[in-house]
PDB file of C-alpha atoms in Angstrom:
ATOM      1  CA  MET A   1       5.853 -14.122 -10.669  1.00 85.00           C
ATOM      2  CA  LYS A   2       3.748 -11.707 -12.734  1.00 91.00           C
ATOM      3  CA  LEU A   3       0.842  -9.856 -11.125  1.00 95.00           C
ATOM      4  CA  SER A   4      -2.068  -8.684 -13.271  1.00 97.00           C
ATOM      5  CA  ILE A   5      -3.972  -5.647 -12.000  1.00 97.00           C
ATOM      6  CA  VAL A   6      -7.415  -5.179 -13.563  1.00 98.00           C
ATOM      7  CA  ILE A   7      -8.837  -1.644 -13.472  1.00 98.00           C
ATOM      8  CA  PRO A   8     -12.374  -1.127 -14.755  1.00 98.00           C
ATOM      9  CA  CYS A   9     -13.193   2.519 -15.407  1.00 97.00           C
ATOM     10  CA  PHE A  10     -16.174   4.574 -16.485  1.00 98.00           C
ATOM     11  CA  ASN A  11     -15.999   8.367 -16.724  1.00 97.00           C
ATOM     12  CA  GLU A  12     -12.836   8.698 -14.602  1.00 97.00           C
ATOM     13  CA  LYS A  13     -11.245  11.600 -16.480  1.00 97.00           C
ATOM     14  CA  ALA A  14     -10.293  13.435 -13.290  1.00 97.00           C
ATOM     15  CA  THR A  15      -8.526  10.505 -11.605  1.00 97.00           C
ATOM     16  CA  ILE A  16      -7.436   7.840 -14.117  1.00 97.00           C
ATOM     17  CA  LEU A  17      -3.862   9.072 -14.614  1.00 96.00           C
ATOM     18  CA  GLU A  18      -3.323   9.438 -10.865  1.00 96.00           C
ATOM     19  CA  LEU A  19      -4.620   5.911 -10.325  1.00 95.00           C
ATOM     20  CA  ILE A  20      -2.357   4.484 -13.031  1.00 95.00           C
ATOM     21  CA  ASP A  21       0.673   6.280 -11.550  1.00 94.00           C
ATOM     22  CA  ALA A  22      -0.129   4.861  -8.104  1.00 96.00           C
ATOM     23  CA  VAL A  23      -0.363   1.321  -9.463  1.00 95.00           C
ATOM     24  CA  ARG A  24       2.815   1.724 -11.523  1.00 93.00           C
ATOM     25  CA  SER A  25       4.741   2.917  -8.471  1.00 93.00           C
ATOM     26  CA  ALA A  26       3.794  -0.132  -6.380  1.00 93.00           C
ATOM     27  CA  PRO A  27       6.935  -2.073  -5.411  1.00 94.00           C
ATOM     28  CA  ILE A  28       6.170  -5.068  -7.617  1.00 91.00           C
ATOM     29  CA  GLN A  29       8.627  -5.768 -10.395  1.00 89.00           C
ATOM     30  CA  ASP A  30       6.640  -7.798 -12.911  1.00 92.00           C
ATOM     31  CA  LYS A  31       3.131  -6.430 -13.303  1.00 94.00           C
ATOM     32  CA  GLN A  32       0.570  -6.175 -16.042  1.00 95.00           C
ATOM     33  CA  ILE A  33      -1.905  -3.308 -15.787  1.00 96.00           C
ATOM     34  CA  ILE A  34      -5.157  -3.960 -17.629  1.00 97.00           C
ATOM     35  CA  ILE A  35      -7.537  -1.028 -17.973  1.00 98.00           C
ATOM     36  CA  ILE A  36     -11.047  -1.587 -19.290  1.00 98.00           C
ATOM     37  CA  ASP A  37     -12.795   1.574 -20.392  1.00 98.00           C
ATOM     38  CA  ASP A  38     -16.472   0.696 -20.066  1.00 97.00           C
ATOM     39  CA  GLY A  39     -17.920   3.159 -22.569  1.00 96.00           C
ATOM     40  CA  SER A  40     -16.721   6.421 -20.998  1.00 97.00           C
ATOM     41  CA  THR A  41     -18.136   9.634 -22.455  1.00 96.00           C
ATOM     42  CA  ASP A  42     -16.317  12.282 -20.388  1.00 97.00           C
ATOM     43  CA  GLY A  43     -12.895  12.246 -22.103  1.00 96.00           C
ATOM     44  CA  THR A  44     -11.422   9.277 -20.228  1.00 97.00           C
ATOM     45  CA  ARG A  45     -11.097   7.378 -23.493  1.00 96.00           C
ATOM     46  CA  GLU A  46      -9.025  10.144 -25.074  1.00 96.00           C
ATOM     47  CA  ILE A  47      -6.697  10.207 -22.053  1.00 96.00           C
ATOM     48  CA  LEU A  48      -6.235   6.438 -22.302  1.00 96.00           C
ATOM     49  CA  LYS A  49      -5.494   6.643 -26.027  1.00 94.00           C
ATOM     50  CA  GLY A  50      -2.696   9.064 -25.129  1.00 93.00           C
ATOM     51  CA  ILE A  51      -0.950   6.430 -22.989  1.00 91.00           C
ATOM     52  CA  GLN A  52      -1.789   3.415 -25.149  1.00 88.00           C
ATOM     53  CA  GLY A  53       1.247   1.418 -26.184  1.00 86.00           C
ATOM     54  CA  LYS A  54       3.153   1.631 -22.891  1.00 83.00           C
ATOM     55  CA  ALA A  55       4.874  -1.695 -22.228  1.00 80.00           C
ATOM     56  CA  ASP A  56       3.172  -2.469 -18.909  1.00 87.00           C
ATOM     57  CA  ILE A  57      -0.349  -1.264 -19.781  1.00 94.00           C
ATOM     58  CA  ASP A  58      -3.041  -3.042 -21.790  1.00 96.00           C
ATOM     59  CA  ILE A  59      -6.161  -1.020 -22.574  1.00 97.00           C
ATOM     60  CA  ILE A  60      -9.438  -2.578 -23.667  1.00 97.00           C
ATOM     61  CA  TYR A  61     -12.423  -0.518 -24.782  1.00 97.00           C
ATOM     62  CA  HIS A  62     -16.088  -1.451 -24.425  1.00 97.00           C
ATOM     63  CA  GLU A  63     -18.055   0.513 -27.002  1.00 96.00           C
ATOM     64  CA  THR A  64     -21.052   0.770 -24.671  1.00 96.00           C
ATOM     65  CA  ASN A  65     -21.324   0.653 -20.910  1.00 97.00           C
ATOM     66  CA  LYS A  66     -21.803  -2.966 -19.876  1.00 97.00           C
ATOM     67  CA  GLY A  67     -21.321  -2.528 -16.138  1.00 96.00           C
ATOM     68  CA  LYS A  68     -18.513  -3.186 -13.693  1.00 96.00           C
ATOM     69  CA  GLY A  69     -18.966  -6.965 -13.684  1.00 97.00           C
ATOM     70  CA  ALA A  70     -18.606  -7.183 -17.465  1.00 97.00           C
ATOM     71  CA  ALA A  71     -15.563  -4.908 -17.379  1.00 98.00           C
ATOM     72  CA  LEU A  72     -13.943  -7.093 -14.729  1.00 98.00           C
ATOM     73  CA  SER A  73     -14.711 -10.255 -16.730  1.00 98.00           C
ATOM     74  CA  THR A  74     -13.113  -8.722 -19.810  1.00 98.00           C
ATOM     75  CA  GLY A  75     -10.036  -7.790 -17.790  1.00 97.00           C
ATOM     76  CA  PHE A  76      -9.714 -11.197 -16.138  1.00 98.00           C
ATOM     77  CA  ALA A  77      -9.887 -12.865 -19.570  1.00 98.00           C
ATOM     78  CA  ALA A  78      -6.927 -10.740 -20.719  1.00 96.00           C
ATOM     79  CA  ALA A  79      -4.828 -11.347 -17.603  1.00 96.00           C
ATOM     80  CA  THR A  80      -1.594 -13.316 -17.996  1.00 93.00           C
ATOM     81  CA  GLY A  81      -0.350 -13.072 -14.429  1.00 88.00           C
TER      82      GLY A  81
END
């Protein structure tokens, strides 16, 4: 059974890679990590572009900040697990 993990983020430059590593190391075999960048302006977006294309990570970008609820809705719509 696949598990989809939805991670909304906004200006999380200092912690986003640590968070992704923690989720990736969880003892679940089949997981989909969906990250929604909600219009970050602190460099988070550039960090995410550096890891884009990894097999278990889907990254979605909001061009402007729409809020946590909108980011979660976007992530849930992309979930396949």
